[in-house]
PDB file of C-alpha atoms in Angstrom:
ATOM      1  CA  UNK J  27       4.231 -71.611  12.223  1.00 82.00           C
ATOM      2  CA  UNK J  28       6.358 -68.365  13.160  1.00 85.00           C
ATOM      3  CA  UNK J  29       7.980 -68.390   9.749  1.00 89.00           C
ATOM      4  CA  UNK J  30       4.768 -68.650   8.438  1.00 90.00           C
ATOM      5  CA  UNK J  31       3.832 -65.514  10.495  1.00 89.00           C
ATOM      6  CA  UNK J  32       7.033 -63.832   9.874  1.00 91.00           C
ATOM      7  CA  UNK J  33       6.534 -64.110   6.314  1.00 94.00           C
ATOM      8  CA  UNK J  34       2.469 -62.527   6.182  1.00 93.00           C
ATOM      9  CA  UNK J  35       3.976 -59.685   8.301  1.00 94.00           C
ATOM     10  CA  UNK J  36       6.754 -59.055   6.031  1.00 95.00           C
ATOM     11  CA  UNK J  37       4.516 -59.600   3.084  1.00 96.00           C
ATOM     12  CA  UNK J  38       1.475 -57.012   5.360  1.00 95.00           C
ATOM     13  CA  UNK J  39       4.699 -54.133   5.344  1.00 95.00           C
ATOM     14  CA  UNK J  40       5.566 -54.248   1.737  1.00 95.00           C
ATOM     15  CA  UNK J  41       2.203 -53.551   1.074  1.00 96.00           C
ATOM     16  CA  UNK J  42       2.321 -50.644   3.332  1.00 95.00           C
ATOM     17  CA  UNK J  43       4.990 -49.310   1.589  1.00 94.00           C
ATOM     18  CA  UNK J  44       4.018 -49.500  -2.011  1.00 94.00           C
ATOM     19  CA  UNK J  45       0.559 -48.518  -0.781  1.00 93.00           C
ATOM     20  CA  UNK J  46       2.633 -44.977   0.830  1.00 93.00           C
ATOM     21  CA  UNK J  47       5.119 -44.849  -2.419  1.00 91.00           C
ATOM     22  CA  UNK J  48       1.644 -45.063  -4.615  1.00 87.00           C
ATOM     23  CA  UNK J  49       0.475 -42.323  -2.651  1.00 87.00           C
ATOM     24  CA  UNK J  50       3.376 -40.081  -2.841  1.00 87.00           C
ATOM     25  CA  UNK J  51       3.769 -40.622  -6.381  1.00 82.00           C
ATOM     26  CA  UNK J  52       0.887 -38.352  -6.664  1.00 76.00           C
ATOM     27  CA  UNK J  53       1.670 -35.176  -4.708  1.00 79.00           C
ATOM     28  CA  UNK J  54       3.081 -32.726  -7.175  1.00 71.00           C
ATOM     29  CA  UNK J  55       6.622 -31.450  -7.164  1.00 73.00           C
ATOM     30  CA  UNK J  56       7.764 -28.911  -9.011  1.00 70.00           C
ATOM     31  CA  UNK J  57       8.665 -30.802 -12.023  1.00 75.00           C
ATOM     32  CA  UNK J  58       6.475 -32.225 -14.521  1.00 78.00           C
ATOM     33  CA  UNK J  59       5.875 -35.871 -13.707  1.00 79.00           C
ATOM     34  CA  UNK J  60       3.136 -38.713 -15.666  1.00 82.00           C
ATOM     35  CA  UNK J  61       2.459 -40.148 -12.195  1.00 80.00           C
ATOM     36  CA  UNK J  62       0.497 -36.778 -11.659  1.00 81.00           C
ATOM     37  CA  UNK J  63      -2.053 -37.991 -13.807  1.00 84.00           C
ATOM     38  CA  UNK J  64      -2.187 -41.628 -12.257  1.00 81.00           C
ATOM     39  CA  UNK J  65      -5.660 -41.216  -9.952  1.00 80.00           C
ATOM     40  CA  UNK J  66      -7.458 -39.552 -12.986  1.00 87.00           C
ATOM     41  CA  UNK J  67      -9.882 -41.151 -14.225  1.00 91.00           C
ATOM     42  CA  UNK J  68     -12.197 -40.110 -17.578  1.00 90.00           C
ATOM     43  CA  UNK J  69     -15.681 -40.901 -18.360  1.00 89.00           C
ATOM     44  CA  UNK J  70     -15.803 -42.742 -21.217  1.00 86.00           C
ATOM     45  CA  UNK J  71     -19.106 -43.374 -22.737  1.00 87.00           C
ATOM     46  CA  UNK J  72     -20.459 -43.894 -19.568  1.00 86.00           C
ATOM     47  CA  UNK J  73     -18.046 -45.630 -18.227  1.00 88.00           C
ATOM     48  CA  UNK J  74     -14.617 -44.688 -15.752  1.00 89.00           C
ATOM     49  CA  UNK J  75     -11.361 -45.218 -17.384  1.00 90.00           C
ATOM     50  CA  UNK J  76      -8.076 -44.598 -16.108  1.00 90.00           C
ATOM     51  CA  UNK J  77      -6.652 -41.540 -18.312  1.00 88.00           C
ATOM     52  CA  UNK J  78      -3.599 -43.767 -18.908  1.00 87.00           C
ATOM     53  CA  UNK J  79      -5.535 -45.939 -20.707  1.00 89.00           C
ATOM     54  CA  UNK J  80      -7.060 -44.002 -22.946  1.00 89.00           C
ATOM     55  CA  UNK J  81      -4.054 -42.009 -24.042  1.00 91.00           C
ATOM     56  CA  UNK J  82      -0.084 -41.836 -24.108  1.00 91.00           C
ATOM     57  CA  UNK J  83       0.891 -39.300 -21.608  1.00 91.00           C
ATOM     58  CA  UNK J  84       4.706 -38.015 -21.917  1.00 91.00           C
ATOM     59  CA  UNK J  85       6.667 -35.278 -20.158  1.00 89.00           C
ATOM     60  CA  UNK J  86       7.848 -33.083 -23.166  1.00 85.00           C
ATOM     61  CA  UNK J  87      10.152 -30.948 -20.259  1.00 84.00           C
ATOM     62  CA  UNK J  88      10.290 -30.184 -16.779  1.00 79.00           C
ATOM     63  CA  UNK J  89       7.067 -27.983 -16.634  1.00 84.00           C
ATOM     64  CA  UNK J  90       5.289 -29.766 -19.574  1.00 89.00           C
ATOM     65  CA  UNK J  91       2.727 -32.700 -19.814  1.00 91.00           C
ATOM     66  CA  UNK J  92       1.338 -33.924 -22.994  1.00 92.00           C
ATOM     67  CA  UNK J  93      -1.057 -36.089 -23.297  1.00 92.00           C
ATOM     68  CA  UNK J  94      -2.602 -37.728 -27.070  1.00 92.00           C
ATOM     69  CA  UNK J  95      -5.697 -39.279 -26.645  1.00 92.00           C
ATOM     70  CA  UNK J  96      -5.851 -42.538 -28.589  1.00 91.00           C
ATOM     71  CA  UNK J  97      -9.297 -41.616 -29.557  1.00 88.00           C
ATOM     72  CA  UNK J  98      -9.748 -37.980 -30.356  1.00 88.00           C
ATOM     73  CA  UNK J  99     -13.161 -37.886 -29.781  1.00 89.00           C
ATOM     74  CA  UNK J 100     -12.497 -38.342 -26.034  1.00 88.00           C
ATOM     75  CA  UNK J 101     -10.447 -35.053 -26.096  1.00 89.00           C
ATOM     76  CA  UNK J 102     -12.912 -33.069 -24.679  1.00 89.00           C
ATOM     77  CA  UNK J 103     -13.573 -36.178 -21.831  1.00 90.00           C
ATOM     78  CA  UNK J 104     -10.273 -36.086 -20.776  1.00 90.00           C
ATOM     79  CA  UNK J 105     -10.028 -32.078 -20.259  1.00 90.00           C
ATOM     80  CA  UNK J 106     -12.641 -32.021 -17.896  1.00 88.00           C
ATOM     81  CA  UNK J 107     -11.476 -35.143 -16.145  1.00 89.00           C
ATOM     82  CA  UNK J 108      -8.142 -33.732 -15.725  1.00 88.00           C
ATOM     83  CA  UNK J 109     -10.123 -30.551 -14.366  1.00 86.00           C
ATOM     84  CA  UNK J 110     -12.245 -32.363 -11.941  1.00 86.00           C
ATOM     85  CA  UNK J 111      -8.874 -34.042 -10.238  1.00 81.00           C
ATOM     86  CA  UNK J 112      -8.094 -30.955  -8.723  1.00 74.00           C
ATOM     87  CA  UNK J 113      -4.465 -31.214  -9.215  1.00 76.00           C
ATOM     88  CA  UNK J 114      -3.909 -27.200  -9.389  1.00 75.00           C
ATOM     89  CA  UNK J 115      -3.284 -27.982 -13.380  1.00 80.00           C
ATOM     90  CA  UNK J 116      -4.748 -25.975 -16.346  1.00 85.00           C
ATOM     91  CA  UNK J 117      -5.132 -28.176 -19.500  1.00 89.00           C
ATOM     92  CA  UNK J 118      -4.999 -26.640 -22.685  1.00 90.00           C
ATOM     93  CA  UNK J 119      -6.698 -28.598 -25.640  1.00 89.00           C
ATOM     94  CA  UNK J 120      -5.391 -27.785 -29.484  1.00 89.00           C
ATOM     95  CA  UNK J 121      -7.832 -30.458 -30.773  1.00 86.00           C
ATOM     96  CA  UNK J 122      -5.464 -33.254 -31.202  1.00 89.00           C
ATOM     97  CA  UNK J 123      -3.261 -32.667 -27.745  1.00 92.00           C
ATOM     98  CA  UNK J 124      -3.826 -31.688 -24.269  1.00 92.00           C
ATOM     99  CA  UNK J 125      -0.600 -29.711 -22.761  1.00 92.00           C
ATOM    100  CA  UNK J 126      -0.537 -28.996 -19.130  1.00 90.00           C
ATOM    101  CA  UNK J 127       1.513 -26.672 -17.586  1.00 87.00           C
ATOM    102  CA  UNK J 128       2.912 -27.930 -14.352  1.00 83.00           C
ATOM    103  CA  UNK J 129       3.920 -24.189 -12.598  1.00 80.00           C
ATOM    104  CA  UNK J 130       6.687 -23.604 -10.322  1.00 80.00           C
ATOM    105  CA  UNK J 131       5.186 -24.108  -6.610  1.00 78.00           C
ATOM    106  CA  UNK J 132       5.249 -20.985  -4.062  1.00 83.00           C
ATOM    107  CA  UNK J 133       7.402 -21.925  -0.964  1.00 86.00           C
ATOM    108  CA  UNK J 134       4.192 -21.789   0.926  1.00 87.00           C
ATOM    109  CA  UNK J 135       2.230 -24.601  -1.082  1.00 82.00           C
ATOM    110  CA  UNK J 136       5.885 -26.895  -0.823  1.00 86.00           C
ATOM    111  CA  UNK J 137       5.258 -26.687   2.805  1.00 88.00           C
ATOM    112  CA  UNK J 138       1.908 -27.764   2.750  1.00 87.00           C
ATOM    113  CA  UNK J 139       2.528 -30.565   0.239  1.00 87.00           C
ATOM    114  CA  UNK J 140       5.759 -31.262   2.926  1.00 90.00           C
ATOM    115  CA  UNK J 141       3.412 -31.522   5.938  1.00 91.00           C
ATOM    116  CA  UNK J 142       0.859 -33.294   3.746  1.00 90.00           C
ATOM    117  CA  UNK J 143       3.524 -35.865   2.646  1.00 92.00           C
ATOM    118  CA  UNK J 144       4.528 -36.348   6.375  1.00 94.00           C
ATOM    119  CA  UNK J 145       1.128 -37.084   7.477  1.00 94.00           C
ATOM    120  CA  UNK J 146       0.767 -39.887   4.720  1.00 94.00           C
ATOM    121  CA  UNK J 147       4.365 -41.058   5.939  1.00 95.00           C
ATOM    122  CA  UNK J 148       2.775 -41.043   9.796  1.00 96.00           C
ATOM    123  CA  UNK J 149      -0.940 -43.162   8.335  1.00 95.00           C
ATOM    124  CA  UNK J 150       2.274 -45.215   6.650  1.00 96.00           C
ATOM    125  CA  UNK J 151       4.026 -45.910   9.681  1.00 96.00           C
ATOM    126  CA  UNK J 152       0.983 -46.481  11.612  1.00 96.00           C
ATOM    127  CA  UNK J 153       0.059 -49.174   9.681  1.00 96.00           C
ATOM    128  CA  UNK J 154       3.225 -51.183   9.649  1.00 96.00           C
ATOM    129  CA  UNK J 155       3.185 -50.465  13.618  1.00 96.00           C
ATOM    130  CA  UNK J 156      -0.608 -52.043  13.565  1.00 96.00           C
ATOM    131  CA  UNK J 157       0.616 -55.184  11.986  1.00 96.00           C
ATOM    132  CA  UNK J 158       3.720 -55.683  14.210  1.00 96.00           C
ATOM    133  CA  UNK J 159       1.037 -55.065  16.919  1.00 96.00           C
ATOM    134  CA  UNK J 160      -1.155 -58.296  15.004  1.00 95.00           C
ATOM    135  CA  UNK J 161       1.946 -60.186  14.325  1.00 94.00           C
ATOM    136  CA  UNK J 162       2.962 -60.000  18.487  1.00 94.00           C
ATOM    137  CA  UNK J 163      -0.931 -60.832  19.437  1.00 94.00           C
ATOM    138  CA  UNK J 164      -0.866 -64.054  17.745  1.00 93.00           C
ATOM    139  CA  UNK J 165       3.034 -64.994  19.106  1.00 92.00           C
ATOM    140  CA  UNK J 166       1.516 -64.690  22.475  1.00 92.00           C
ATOM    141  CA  UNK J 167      -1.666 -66.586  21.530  1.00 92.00           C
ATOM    142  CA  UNK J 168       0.943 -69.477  20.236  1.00 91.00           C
ATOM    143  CA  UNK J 169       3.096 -68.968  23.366  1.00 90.00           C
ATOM    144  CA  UNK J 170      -0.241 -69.107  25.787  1.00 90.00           C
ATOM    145  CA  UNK J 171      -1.438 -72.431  24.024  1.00 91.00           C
ATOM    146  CA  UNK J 172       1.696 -74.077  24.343  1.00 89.00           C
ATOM    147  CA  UNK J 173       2.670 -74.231  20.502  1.00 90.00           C
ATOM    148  CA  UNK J 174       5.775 -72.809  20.577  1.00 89.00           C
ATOM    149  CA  UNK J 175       8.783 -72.182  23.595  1.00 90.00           C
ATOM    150  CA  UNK J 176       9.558 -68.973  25.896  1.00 90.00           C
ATOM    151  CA  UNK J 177      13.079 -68.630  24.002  1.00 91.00           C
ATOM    152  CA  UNK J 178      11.305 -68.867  20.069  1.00 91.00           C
ATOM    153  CA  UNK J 179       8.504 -66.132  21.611  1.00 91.00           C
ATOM    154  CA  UNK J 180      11.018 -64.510  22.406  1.00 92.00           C
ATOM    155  CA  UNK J 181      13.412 -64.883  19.140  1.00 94.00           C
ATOM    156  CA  UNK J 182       9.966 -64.462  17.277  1.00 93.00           C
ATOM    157  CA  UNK J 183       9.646 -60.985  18.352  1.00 94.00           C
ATOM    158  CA  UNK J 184      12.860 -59.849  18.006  1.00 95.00           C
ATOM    159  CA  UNK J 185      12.377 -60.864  14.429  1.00 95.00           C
ATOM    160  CA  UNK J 186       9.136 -59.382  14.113  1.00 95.00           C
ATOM    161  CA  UNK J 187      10.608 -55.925  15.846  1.00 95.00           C
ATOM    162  CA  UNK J 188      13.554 -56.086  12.867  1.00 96.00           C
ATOM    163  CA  UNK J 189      11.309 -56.404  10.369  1.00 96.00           C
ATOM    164  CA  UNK J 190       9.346 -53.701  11.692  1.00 96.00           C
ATOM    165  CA  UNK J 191      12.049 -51.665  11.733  1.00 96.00           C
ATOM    166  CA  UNK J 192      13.344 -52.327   8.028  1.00 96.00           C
ATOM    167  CA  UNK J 193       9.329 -51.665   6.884  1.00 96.00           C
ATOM    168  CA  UNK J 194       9.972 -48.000   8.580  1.00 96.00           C
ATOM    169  CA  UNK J 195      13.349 -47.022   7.778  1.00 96.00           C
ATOM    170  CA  UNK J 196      12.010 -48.078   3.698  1.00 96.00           C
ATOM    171  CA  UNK J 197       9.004 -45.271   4.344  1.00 96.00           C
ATOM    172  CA  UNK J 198      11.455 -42.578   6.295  1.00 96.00           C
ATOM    173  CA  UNK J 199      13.771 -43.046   2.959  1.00 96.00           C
ATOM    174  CA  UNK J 200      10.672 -42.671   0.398  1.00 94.00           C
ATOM    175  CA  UNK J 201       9.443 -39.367   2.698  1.00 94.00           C
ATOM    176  CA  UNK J 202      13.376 -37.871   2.911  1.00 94.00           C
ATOM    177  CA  UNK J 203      13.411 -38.192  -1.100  1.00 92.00           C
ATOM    178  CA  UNK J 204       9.852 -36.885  -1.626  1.00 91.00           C
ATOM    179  CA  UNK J 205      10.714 -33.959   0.642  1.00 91.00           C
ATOM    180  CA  UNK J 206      13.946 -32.978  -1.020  1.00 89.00           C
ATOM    181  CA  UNK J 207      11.550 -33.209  -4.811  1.00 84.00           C
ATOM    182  CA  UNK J 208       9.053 -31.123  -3.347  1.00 85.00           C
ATOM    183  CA  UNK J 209      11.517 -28.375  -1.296  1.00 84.00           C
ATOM    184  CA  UNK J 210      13.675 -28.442  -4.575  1.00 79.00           C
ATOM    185  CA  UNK J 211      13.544 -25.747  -6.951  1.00 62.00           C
TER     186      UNK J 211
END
């Protein structure tokens, strides 16, 4: 019963994270990076694709992005989806490959993306906090009905607060690393 509660929390966290990493993934640094391209999606005969399946997308250098649509027709598609995104990224078509320039950013727009990537860590951190918060509700539901002892509520949220704690210092490593990309030349 608290194992099995341990183990949804636990399970609740990771989710948290990868949801945050996800996230992350696609705030621009100043290097070129595929994952910038990861939320786009391309209207495709009437229908939304995912750019990423629709066309290899490689990182030719640091401030270079290439992407070769497997259909060439969808050129075009893909150019104005990559537009729409509002990534701060210029496309450039040649009629066979889109190249996009990923520019240096200004020390004013790496603090922004900085303070935006701290917010996301805070929503992050929130949520693990909110299912701690779940996790403790339903330990003193069990403890109130009688289903489990004084000493394994209180063993269970020791647990519960270590796991907690592990969850966060996972999403303060992910922001310390995204922060040193972004404020890195």
């Amino acid at each position: 019963m608290i194992k099995d509660l341990l183990e949804d929390a636990k399970r609740r966290m990771a989710k948290s994270v990868e949801t945050f990493k996800n996230e992350i993934a696609r705030i621009r640094t100043g290097r070129a990076s595929v994952a910038l391209l990861d939320g786009v999606k391309v209207d495709y005969y009437g229908t939304l694709m995912p750019l990423n399946q629709m066309a290899t997308i490689s990182v030719a250098d640091a401030h270079l992005i290439l992407v070769q649509p497997w259909d060439v027709s969808a050129i075009g598609a893909i150019e104005k989806a990559i537009q729409r995104a509002e990534l701060g990224l210029n496309p450039v078509n040649d009629g066979k490959v889109i190249r996009i320039a990923v520019p240096p950013l200004t020390e004013e727009r790496r603090k922004e993306l900085v303070k935006m990537v701290r917010k996301i860590a805070e929503e992050a951190r929130v949520a693990v906090r909110n299912i701690r918060r779940d996790v403790m509700d339903d330990l003193k539901e069990l403890k109130k009905e009688g289903e489990i002892s004084e000493d394994d509520f209180f063993r269970a949220q020791e647990q519960v607060q270590k796991i907690t704690d592990e969850f966060i210092g996972k999403i303060e490593k992910l922001l310390e690393q995204k922060e040193k990309d972004i404020m890195t030349i």
